mmCIF file of N, CA and C in Angstrom:
data_model
loop_
_atom_site.group_PDB
_atom_site.id
_atom_site.type_symbol
_atom_site.label_atom_id
_atom_site.label_comp_id
_atom_site.label_asym_id
_atom_site.label_seq_id
_atom_site.Cartn_x
_atom_site.Cartn_y
_atom_site.Cartn_z
ATOM 1 N N GLN A 1 90.955 90.840 103.605
ATOM 2 C CA GLN A 1 92.184 90.204 103.140
ATOM 3 C C GLN A 1 93.381 90.963 103.695
ATOM 4 N N VAL A 2 94.326 90.211 104.261
ATOM 5 C CA VAL A 2 95.521 90.792 104.873
ATOM 6 C C VAL A 2 96.599 90.932 103.828
ATOM 7 N N HIS A 3 97.057 92.130 103.611
ATOM 8 C CA HIS A 3 98.077 92.375 102.618
ATOM 9 C C HIS A 3 99.504 92.505 103.191
ATOM 10 N N LEU A 4 99.563 92.610 104.495
ATOM 11 C CA LEU A 4 100.864 92.805 105.138
ATOM 12 C C LEU A 4 100.995 91.835 106.316
ATOM 13 N N ARG A 5 102.213 91.469 106.633
ATOM 14 C CA ARG A 5 102.452 90.585 107.761
ATOM 15 C C ARG A 5 103.644 91.060 108.554
ATOM 16 N N GLU A 6 103.429 91.356 109.827
ATOM 17 C CA GLU A 6 104.512 91.802 110.680
ATOM 18 C C GLU A 6 105.155 90.632 111.424
ATOM 19 N N SER A 7 106.423 90.855 111.802
ATOM 20 C CA SER A 7 107.126 89.900 112.652
ATOM 21 C C SER A 7 108.210 90.619 113.431
ATOM 22 N N GLY A 8 108.764 89.947 114.404
ATOM 23 C CA GLY A 8 109.868 90.499 115.143
ATOM 24 C C GLY A 8 109.528 91.037 116.525
ATOM 25 N N GLY A 9 108.252 91.019 116.884
ATOM 26 C CA GLY A 9 107.894 91.522 118.215
ATOM 27 C C GLY A 9 108.349 90.538 119.271
ATOM 28 N N GLY A 10 108.231 90.977 120.523
ATOM 29 C CA GLY A 10 108.618 90.136 121.630
ATOM 30 C C GLY A 10 108.734 90.937 122.914
ATOM 31 N N SER A 11 109.324 90.291 123.897
ATOM 32 C CA SER A 11 109.535 90.949 125.199
ATOM 33 C C SER A 11 111.007 91.303 125.377
ATOM 34 N N VAL A 12 111.239 92.498 125.883
ATOM 35 C CA VAL A 12 112.595 92.980 126.041
ATOM 36 C C VAL A 12 112.646 93.866 127.275
ATOM 37 N N GLN A 13 113.812 93.949 127.864
ATOM 38 C CA GLN A 13 113.970 94.836 129.011
ATOM 39 C C GLN A 13 114.236 96.277 128.569
ATOM 40 N N ALA A 14 113.952 97.224 129.416
ATOM 41 C CA ALA A 14 114.213 98.665 129.117
ATOM 42 C C ALA A 14 115.634 98.837 128.669
ATOM 43 N N GLU A 15 115.795 99.729 127.722
ATOM 44 C CA GLU A 15 117.077 100.061 127.087
ATOM 45 C C GLU A 15 117.478 99.036 126.031
ATOM 46 N N GLY A 16 116.657 97.998 125.860
ATOM 47 C CA GLY A 16 116.950 96.995 124.831
ATOM 48 C C GLY A 16 116.507 97.449 123.469
ATOM 49 N N SER A 17 116.697 96.569 122.469
ATOM 50 C CA SER A 17 116.377 96.840 121.066
ATOM 51 C C SER A 17 115.585 95.706 120.454
ATOM 52 N N LEU A 18 114.768 96.059 119.448
ATOM 53 C CA LEU A 18 114.069 95.074 118.666
ATOM 54 C C LEU A 18 114.026 95.600 117.244
ATOM 55 N N ARG A 19 113.901 94.682 116.312
ATOM 56 C CA ARG A 19 113.735 95.035 114.890
ATOM 57 C C ARG A 19 112.478 94.360 114.379
ATOM 58 N N LEU A 20 111.508 95.175 114.003
ATOM 59 C CA LEU A 20 110.279 94.657 113.442
ATOM 60 C C LEU A 20 110.373 94.593 111.925
ATOM 61 N N SER A 21 109.776 93.582 111.354
ATOM 62 C CA SER A 21 109.762 93.420 109.911
ATOM 63 C C SER A 21 108.341 93.377 109.402
ATOM 64 N N CYS A 22 108.143 93.812 108.187
ATOM 65 C CA CYS A 22 106.828 93.819 107.583
ATOM 66 C C CYS A 22 107.000 93.350 106.118
ATOM 67 N N GLU A 23 106.228 92.331 105.752
ATOM 68 C CA GLU A 23 106.320 91.801 104.390
ATOM 69 C C GLU A 23 104.978 92.041 103.686
ATOM 70 N N GLY A 24 105.062 92.571 102.468
ATOM 71 C CA GLY A 24 103.855 92.831 101.679
ATOM 72 C C GLY A 24 103.512 91.657 100.786
ATOM 73 N N SER A 25 102.228 91.415 100.598
ATOM 74 C CA SER A 25 101.786 90.338 99.709
ATOM 75 C C SER A 25 101.907 90.795 98.269
ATOM 76 N N ALA A 26 101.796 89.851 97.375
ATOM 77 C CA ALA A 26 101.930 90.159 95.962
ATOM 78 C C ALA A 26 100.785 91.038 95.471
ATOM 79 N N ASP A 27 99.649 90.958 96.152
ATOM 80 C CA ASP A 27 98.460 91.690 95.675
ATOM 81 C C ASP A 27 98.193 92.951 96.512
ATOM 82 N N ILE A 28 99.224 93.440 97.145
ATOM 83 C CA ILE A 28 99.055 94.641 97.945
ATOM 84 C C ILE A 28 98.550 95.794 97.074
ATOM 85 N N LYS A 29 97.726 96.625 97.638
ATOM 86 C CA LYS A 29 97.173 97.740 96.891
ATOM 87 C C LYS A 29 98.261 98.783 96.650
ATOM 88 N N PRO A 30 98.098 99.615 95.611
ATOM 89 C CA PRO A 30 99.108 100.640 95.319
ATOM 90 C C PRO A 30 99.357 101.505 96.529
ATOM 91 N N PHE A 31 100.613 101.920 96.711
ATOM 92 C CA PHE A 31 100.932 102.732 97.874
ATOM 93 C C PHE A 31 102.180 103.579 97.576
ATOM 94 N N ASN A 32 102.328 104.658 98.299
ATOM 95 C CA ASN A 32 103.582 105.387 98.286
ATOM 96 C C ASN A 32 103.992 105.839 99.686
ATOM 97 N N CYS A 33 103.178 105.486 100.691
ATOM 98 C CA CYS A 33 103.497 105.706 102.055
ATOM 99 C C CYS A 33 103.683 104.375 102.734
ATOM 100 N N ILE A 34 104.724 104.255 103.548
ATOM 101 C CA ILE A 34 105.000 103.072 104.313
ATOM 102 C C ILE A 34 105.115 103.503 105.756
ATOM 103 N N ALA A 35 104.341 102.910 106.623
ATOM 104 C CA ALA A 35 104.273 103.438 108.012
ATOM 105 C C ALA A 35 104.187 102.356 109.050
ATOM 106 N N TRP A 36 104.547 102.714 110.241
ATOM 107 C CA TRP A 36 104.365 101.889 111.445
ATOM 108 C C TRP A 36 103.469 102.672 112.391
ATOM 109 N N PHE A 37 102.441 101.970 112.892
ATOM 110 C CA PHE A 37 101.578 102.512 113.917
ATOM 111 C C PHE A 37 101.676 101.601 115.140
ATOM 112 N N ARG A 38 101.193 102.118 116.265
ATOM 113 C CA ARG A 38 101.130 101.274 117.457
ATOM 114 C C ARG A 38 99.920 101.642 118.284
ATOM 115 N N GLN A 39 99.466 100.655 119.048
ATOM 116 C CA GLN A 39 98.336 100.875 119.949
ATOM 117 C C GLN A 39 98.586 100.194 121.262
ATOM 118 N N ALA A 40 98.664 101.002 122.290
ATOM 119 C CA ALA A 40 98.818 100.489 123.644
ATOM 120 C C ALA A 40 97.474 100.239 124.253
ATOM 121 N N PRO A 41 97.377 99.356 125.246
ATOM 122 C CA PRO A 41 96.088 99.062 125.889
ATOM 123 C C PRO A 41 95.429 100.339 126.420
ATOM 124 N N GLY A 42 94.166 100.523 126.050
ATOM 125 C CA GLY A 42 93.419 101.656 126.557
ATOM 126 C C GLY A 42 93.728 102.980 125.858
ATOM 127 N N LYS A 43 94.550 102.929 124.810
ATOM 128 C CA LYS A 43 94.940 104.155 124.118
ATOM 129 C C LYS A 43 94.574 104.040 122.638
ATOM 130 N N GLU A 44 94.494 105.178 121.974
ATOM 131 C CA GLU A 44 94.246 105.214 120.552
ATOM 132 C C GLU A 44 95.494 104.828 119.789
ATOM 133 N N ARG A 45 95.268 104.330 118.575
ATOM 134 C CA ARG A 45 96.400 103.969 117.725
ATOM 135 C C ARG A 45 97.098 105.262 117.301
ATOM 136 N N GLU A 46 98.417 105.222 117.286
ATOM 137 C CA GLU A 46 99.200 106.397 116.886
ATOM 138 C C GLU A 46 100.254 106.001 115.855
ATOM 139 N N GLY A 47 100.547 106.909 114.960
ATOM 140 C CA GLY A 47 101.610 106.695 114.005
ATOM 141 C C GLY A 47 102.957 107.008 114.660
ATOM 142 N N VAL A 48 103.949 106.164 114.439
ATOM 143 C CA VAL A 48 105.265 106.404 115.018
ATOM 144 C C VAL A 48 106.340 106.643 113.970
ATOM 145 N N ALA A 49 106.203 106.078 112.773
ATOM 146 C CA ALA A 49 107.214 106.280 111.737
ATOM 147 C C ALA A 49 106.582 106.099 110.379
ATOM 148 N N VAL A 50 106.955 106.974 109.475
ATOM 149 C CA VAL A 50 106.395 106.904 108.121
ATOM 150 C C VAL A 50 107.476 107.300 107.141
ATOM 151 N N MET A 51 107.450 106.680 105.981
ATOM 152 C CA MET A 51 108.453 106.941 104.958
ATOM 153 C C MET A 51 107.832 106.950 103.586
ATOM 154 N N TYR A 52 108.243 107.884 102.758
ATOM 155 C CA TYR A 52 107.853 107.902 101.366
ATOM 156 C C TYR A 52 108.524 106.703 100.681
ATOM 157 N N SER A 53 107.862 106.112 99.704
ATOM 158 C CA SER A 53 108.345 104.839 99.171
ATOM 159 C C SER A 53 109.681 104.919 98.450
ATOM 160 N N ASP A 54 110.164 106.177 98.148
ATOM 161 C CA ASP A 54 111.489 106.266 97.545
ATOM 162 C C ASP A 54 112.583 106.191 98.609
ATOM 163 N N GLY A 55 112.175 106.174 99.870
ATOM 164 C CA GLY A 55 113.115 106.034 100.948
ATOM 165 C C GLY A 55 113.848 107.314 101.344
ATOM 166 N N LYS A 56 113.487 108.437 100.726
ATOM 167 C CA LYS A 56 114.259 109.655 100.953
ATOM 168 C C LYS A 56 113.598 110.587 101.956
ATOM 169 N N LYS A 57 112.333 110.386 102.275
ATOM 170 C CA LYS A 57 111.624 111.278 103.200
ATOM 171 C C LYS A 57 111.027 110.408 104.299
ATOM 172 N N ALA A 58 111.372 110.662 105.508
ATOM 173 C CA ALA A 58 110.798 109.940 106.636
ATOM 174 C C ALA A 58 110.533 110.900 107.779
ATOM 175 N N THR A 59 109.559 110.589 108.615
ATOM 176 C CA THR A 59 109.347 111.374 109.787
ATOM 177 C C THR A 59 108.904 110.445 110.945
ATOM 178 N N TYR A 60 109.057 110.935 112.149
ATOM 179 C CA TYR A 60 108.804 110.118 113.327
ATOM 180 C C TYR A 60 107.975 110.929 114.313
ATOM 181 N N SER A 61 107.227 110.240 115.138
ATOM 182 C CA SER A 61 106.546 110.927 116.238
ATOM 183 C C SER A 61 107.598 111.370 117.233
ATOM 184 N N ASP A 62 107.233 112.379 117.982
ATOM 185 C CA ASP A 62 108.186 112.912 118.987
ATOM 186 C C ASP A 62 108.578 111.851 120.005
ATOM 187 N N SER A 63 107.652 110.921 120.275
ATOM 188 C CA SER A 63 107.933 109.933 121.309
ATOM 189 C C SER A 63 108.960 108.904 120.938
ATOM 190 N N VAL A 64 109.257 108.770 119.591
ATOM 191 C CA VAL A 64 110.224 107.747 119.187
ATOM 192 C C VAL A 64 111.396 108.379 118.441
ATOM 193 N N LYS A 65 111.360 109.661 118.181
ATOM 194 C CA LYS A 65 112.411 110.315 117.375
ATOM 195 C C LYS A 65 113.769 110.062 118.008
ATOM 196 N N ASN A 66 114.755 109.772 117.166
ATOM 197 C CA ASN A 66 116.133 109.495 117.564
ATOM 198 C C ASN A 66 116.303 108.137 118.234
ATOM 199 N N ARG A 67 115.229 107.368 118.314
ATOM 200 C CA ARG A 67 115.342 105.995 118.880
ATOM 201 C C ARG A 67 114.921 104.939 117.850
ATOM 202 N N PHE A 68 113.943 105.279 117.015
ATOM 203 C CA PHE A 68 113.426 104.343 116.007
ATOM 204 C C PHE A 68 113.869 104.743 114.641
ATOM 205 N N THR A 69 114.039 103.779 113.756
ATOM 206 C CA THR A 69 114.414 104.048 112.365
ATOM 207 C C THR A 69 113.601 103.172 111.450
ATOM 208 N N ILE A 70 112.920 103.782 110.474
ATOM 209 C CA ILE A 70 112.156 103.041 109.473
ATOM 210 C C ILE A 70 113.053 102.861 108.245
ATOM 211 N N SER A 71 112.961 101.703 107.652
ATOM 212 C CA SER A 71 113.735 101.434 106.423
ATOM 213 C C SER A 71 112.974 100.420 105.553
ATOM 214 N N GLN A 72 113.502 100.213 104.362
ATOM 215 C CA GLN A 72 112.835 99.250 103.474
ATOM 216 C C GLN A 72 113.850 98.480 102.623
ATOM 217 N N ASP A 73 113.420 97.358 102.170
ATOM 218 C CA ASP A 73 114.139 96.589 101.129
ATOM 219 C C ASP A 73 113.149 96.380 100.013
ATOM 220 N N LYS A 74 113.206 97.302 99.059
ATOM 221 C CA LYS A 74 112.187 97.252 97.989
ATOM 222 C C LYS A 74 112.270 95.981 97.165
ATOM 223 N N ALA A 75 113.465 95.482 96.957
ATOM 224 C CA ALA A 75 113.654 94.271 96.173
ATOM 225 C C ALA A 75 112.915 93.084 96.788
ATOM 226 N N LYS A 76 112.863 93.064 98.145
ATOM 227 C CA LYS A 76 112.208 91.953 98.813
ATOM 228 C C LYS A 76 110.755 92.290 99.195
ATOM 229 N N GLY A 77 110.334 93.511 98.959
ATOM 230 C CA GLY A 77 108.978 93.924 99.323
ATOM 231 C C GLY A 77 108.792 93.927 100.827
ATOM 232 N N MET A 78 109.798 94.412 101.537
ATOM 233 C CA MET A 78 109.746 94.423 103.003
ATOM 234 C C MET A 78 110.153 95.739 103.545
ATOM 235 N N TRP A 79 109.602 96.076 104.710
ATOM 236 C CA TRP A 79 110.118 97.236 105.420
ATOM 237 C C TRP A 79 110.257 96.890 106.904
ATOM 238 N N PHE A 80 110.970 97.778 107.589
ATOM 239 C CA PHE A 80 111.474 97.452 108.934
ATOM 240 C C PHE A 80 111.323 98.638 109.870
ATOM 241 N N LEU A 81 111.299 98.322 111.143
ATOM 242 C CA LEU A 81 111.336 99.357 112.178
ATOM 243 C C LEU A 81 112.383 98.916 113.205
ATOM 244 N N GLN A 82 113.512 99.610 113.177
ATOM 245 C CA GLN A 82 114.568 99.320 114.164
ATOM 246 C C GLN A 82 114.271 100.207 115.371
ATOM 247 N N MET A 83 114.123 99.529 116.525
ATOM 248 C CA MET A 83 113.739 100.207 117.755
ATOM 249 C C MET A 83 114.863 100.078 118.776
ATOM 250 N N THR A 84 115.394 101.161 119.244
ATOM 251 C CA THR A 84 116.474 101.132 120.257
ATOM 252 C C THR A 84 116.036 101.902 121.480
ATOM 253 N N ARG A 85 116.801 101.692 122.530
ATOM 254 C CA ARG A 85 116.510 102.363 123.842
ATOM 255 C C ARG A 85 115.055 102.301 124.192
ATOM 256 N N LEU A 86 114.507 101.136 124.117
ATOM 257 C CA LEU A 86 113.098 100.902 124.390
ATOM 258 C C LEU A 86 112.796 101.159 125.875
ATOM 259 N N ASN A 87 111.603 101.664 126.135
ATOM 260 C CA ASN A 87 111.141 101.880 127.476
ATOM 261 C C ASN A 87 109.756 101.330 127.631
ATOM 262 N N PRO A 88 109.275 101.169 128.862
ATOM 263 C CA PRO A 88 107.929 100.554 129.064
ATOM 264 C C PRO A 88 106.817 101.281 128.327
ATOM 265 N N GLU A 89 106.974 102.576 128.080
ATOM 266 C CA GLU A 89 105.924 103.303 127.361
ATOM 267 C C GLU A 89 105.844 102.903 125.899
ATOM 268 N N ASP A 90 106.807 102.149 125.412
ATOM 269 C CA ASP A 90 106.770 101.640 124.057
ATOM 270 C C ASP A 90 105.984 100.347 123.908
ATOM 271 N N THR A 91 105.544 99.813 125.042
ATOM 272 C CA THR A 91 104.742 98.594 125.015
ATOM 273 C C THR A 91 103.462 98.800 124.282
ATOM 274 N N ALA A 92 103.220 97.996 123.229
ATOM 275 C CA ALA A 92 102.044 98.200 122.376
ATOM 276 C C ALA A 92 101.999 97.084 121.333
ATOM 277 N N MET A 93 100.866 97.029 120.650
ATOM 278 C CA MET A 93 100.765 96.245 119.419
ATOM 279 C C MET A 93 101.237 97.127 118.283
ATOM 280 N N TYR A 94 102.182 96.651 117.500
ATOM 281 C CA TYR A 94 102.695 97.428 116.393
ATOM 282 C C TYR A 94 102.192 96.901 115.057
ATOM 283 N N TYR A 95 101.746 97.852 114.234
ATOM 284 C CA TYR A 95 101.175 97.498 112.934
ATOM 285 C C TYR A 95 101.948 98.194 111.821
ATOM 286 N N CYS A 96 102.149 97.487 110.735
ATOM 287 C CA CYS A 96 102.666 98.150 109.562
ATOM 288 C C CYS A 96 101.500 98.443 108.629
ATOM 289 N N ALA A 97 101.676 99.508 107.821
ATOM 290 C CA ALA A 97 100.593 99.944 106.944
ATOM 291 C C ALA A 97 101.172 100.532 105.677
ATOM 292 N N ALA A 98 100.387 100.498 104.623
ATOM 293 C CA ALA A 98 100.797 101.078 103.368
ATOM 294 C C ALA A 98 99.595 101.792 102.786
ATOM 295 N N GLY A 99 99.860 102.924 102.157
ATOM 296 C CA GLY A 99 98.747 103.706 101.569
ATOM 297 C C GLY A 99 99.263 104.771 100.650
ATOM 298 N N LEU A 100 98.392 105.631 100.205
ATOM 299 C CA LEU A 100 98.714 106.691 99.248
ATOM 300 C C LEU A 100 98.648 108.053 99.958
ATOM 301 N N GLY A 101 99.082 109.050 99.276
ATOM 302 C CA GLY A 101 98.980 110.405 99.794
ATOM 303 C C GLY A 101 100.273 111.052 100.140
ATOM 304 N N CYS A 102 101.366 110.252 100.077
ATOM 305 C CA CYS A 102 102.663 110.853 100.367
ATOM 306 C C CYS A 102 103.303 111.379 99.098
ATOM 307 N N GLY A 103 104.308 112.202 99.273
ATOM 308 C CA GLY A 103 105.049 112.723 98.133
ATOM 309 C C GLY A 103 106.519 112.853 98.520
ATOM 310 N N ALA A 104 107.302 113.331 97.569
ATOM 311 C CA ALA A 104 108.736 113.454 97.790
ATOM 312 C C ALA A 104 109.032 114.352 99.015
ATOM 313 N N GLY A 105 108.194 115.308 99.242
ATOM 314 C CA GLY A 105 108.425 116.226 100.366
ATOM 315 C C GLY A 105 107.367 116.153 101.465
ATOM 316 N N TYR A 106 106.526 115.133 101.400
ATOM 317 C CA TYR A 106 105.400 115.080 102.327
ATOM 318 C C TYR A 106 105.032 113.658 102.677
ATOM 319 N N VAL A 107 104.985 113.379 103.974
ATOM 320 C CA VAL A 107 104.490 112.105 104.463
ATOM 321 C C VAL A 107 103.483 112.405 105.569
ATOM 322 N N HIS A 108 102.685 111.422 105.933
ATOM 323 C CA HIS A 108 101.600 111.681 106.895
ATOM 324 C C HIS A 108 101.244 110.461 107.664
ATOM 325 N N PHE A 109 100.515 110.635 108.757
ATOM 326 C CA PHE A 109 99.974 109.570 109.587
ATOM 327 C C PHE A 109 98.464 109.533 109.519
ATOM 328 N N THR A 110 97.858 110.002 108.454
ATOM 329 C CA THR A 110 96.409 110.017 108.346
ATOM 330 C C THR A 110 95.919 108.591 108.084
ATOM 331 N N GLU A 111 95.314 107.995 109.091
ATOM 332 C CA GLU A 111 94.993 106.567 109.028
ATOM 333 C C GLU A 111 94.089 106.168 107.910
ATOM 334 N N HIS A 112 93.082 106.972 107.592
ATOM 335 C CA HIS A 112 92.112 106.557 106.574
ATOM 336 C C HIS A 112 92.727 106.459 105.189
ATOM 337 N N LEU A 113 93.929 107.021 105.016
ATOM 338 C CA LEU A 113 94.597 106.926 103.739
ATOM 339 C C LEU A 113 95.456 105.678 103.629
ATOM 340 N N TYR A 114 95.543 104.927 104.716
ATOM 341 C CA TYR A 114 96.269 103.673 104.687
ATOM 342 C C TYR A 114 95.268 102.532 104.532
ATOM 343 N N ASP A 115 95.307 101.861 103.416
ATOM 344 C CA ASP A 115 94.285 100.848 103.169
ATOM 345 C C ASP A 115 94.870 99.405 103.148
ATOM 346 N N SER A 116 96.125 99.255 103.457
ATOM 347 C CA SER A 116 96.707 97.948 103.642
ATOM 348 C C SER A 116 97.313 97.873 105.017
ATOM 349 N N TRP A 117 96.900 96.918 105.806
ATOM 350 C CA TRP A 117 97.362 96.805 107.193
ATOM 351 C C TRP A 117 97.724 95.350 107.495
ATOM 352 N N GLY A 118 98.649 95.237 108.424
ATOM 353 C CA GLY A 118 98.948 93.902 108.972
ATOM 354 C C GLY A 118 98.097 93.653 110.214
ATOM 355 N N GLN A 119 98.277 92.481 110.793
ATOM 356 C CA GLN A 119 97.507 92.100 111.965
ATOM 357 C C GLN A 119 98.226 92.470 113.260
ATOM 358 N N GLY A 120 99.431 92.940 113.182
ATOM 359 C CA GLY A 120 100.136 93.419 114.355
ATOM 360 C C GLY A 120 101.079 92.431 114.959
ATOM 361 N N THR A 121 102.100 92.974 115.642
ATOM 362 C CA THR A 121 103.011 92.175 116.430
ATOM 363 C C THR A 121 103.221 92.864 117.755
ATOM 364 N N GLN A 122 103.180 92.096 118.823
ATOM 365 C CA GLN A 122 103.220 92.657 120.169
ATOM 366 C C GLN A 122 104.648 92.939 120.609
ATOM 367 N N VAL A 123 104.847 94.134 121.162
ATOM 368 C CA VAL A 123 106.119 94.509 121.777
ATOM 369 C C VAL A 123 105.852 94.811 123.260
ATOM 370 N N THR A 124 106.560 94.157 124.129
ATOM 371 C CA THR A 124 106.427 94.386 125.566
ATOM 372 C C THR A 124 107.776 94.706 126.135
ATOM 373 N N VAL A 125 107.853 95.865 126.802
ATOM 374 C CA VAL A 125 109.104 96.313 127.398
ATOM 375 C C VAL A 125 108.932 96.358 128.920
ATOM 376 N N SER A 126 109.784 95.681 129.604
ATOM 377 C CA SER A 126 109.702 95.634 131.065
ATOM 378 C C SER A 126 110.804 96.534 131.672
ATOM 379 N N SER A 127 110.454 97.072 132.839
ATOM 380 C CA SER A 127 111.428 97.997 133.489
ATOM 381 C C SER A 127 112.443 97.196 134.328
#
């Protein structure tokens, strides 16, 4: 059963921007971590942004730091990934995920602790 649904992917030229959205279903499992992962062809899935559900603690992978921003709208049950200064290395399928194990001072990209996933949205960046 799919508990999350991503949208907002597409094709963009290098240095462009995209905003991904993720909507949670009403029956989503309990969570306190909200994250975005991505998987490029031939590569392992990697975490790029994660946020504690209170919105006060977030961290990013080195590859996207200062370019991507994770945010949420708790009232709407949605979270977002604002991506700027995109480059071809950002081309991947992007997934949102929710899980447990985060705290006010601790967030993580440990995949097995994320038990709600979307089906992904494709981002393609051309040079």
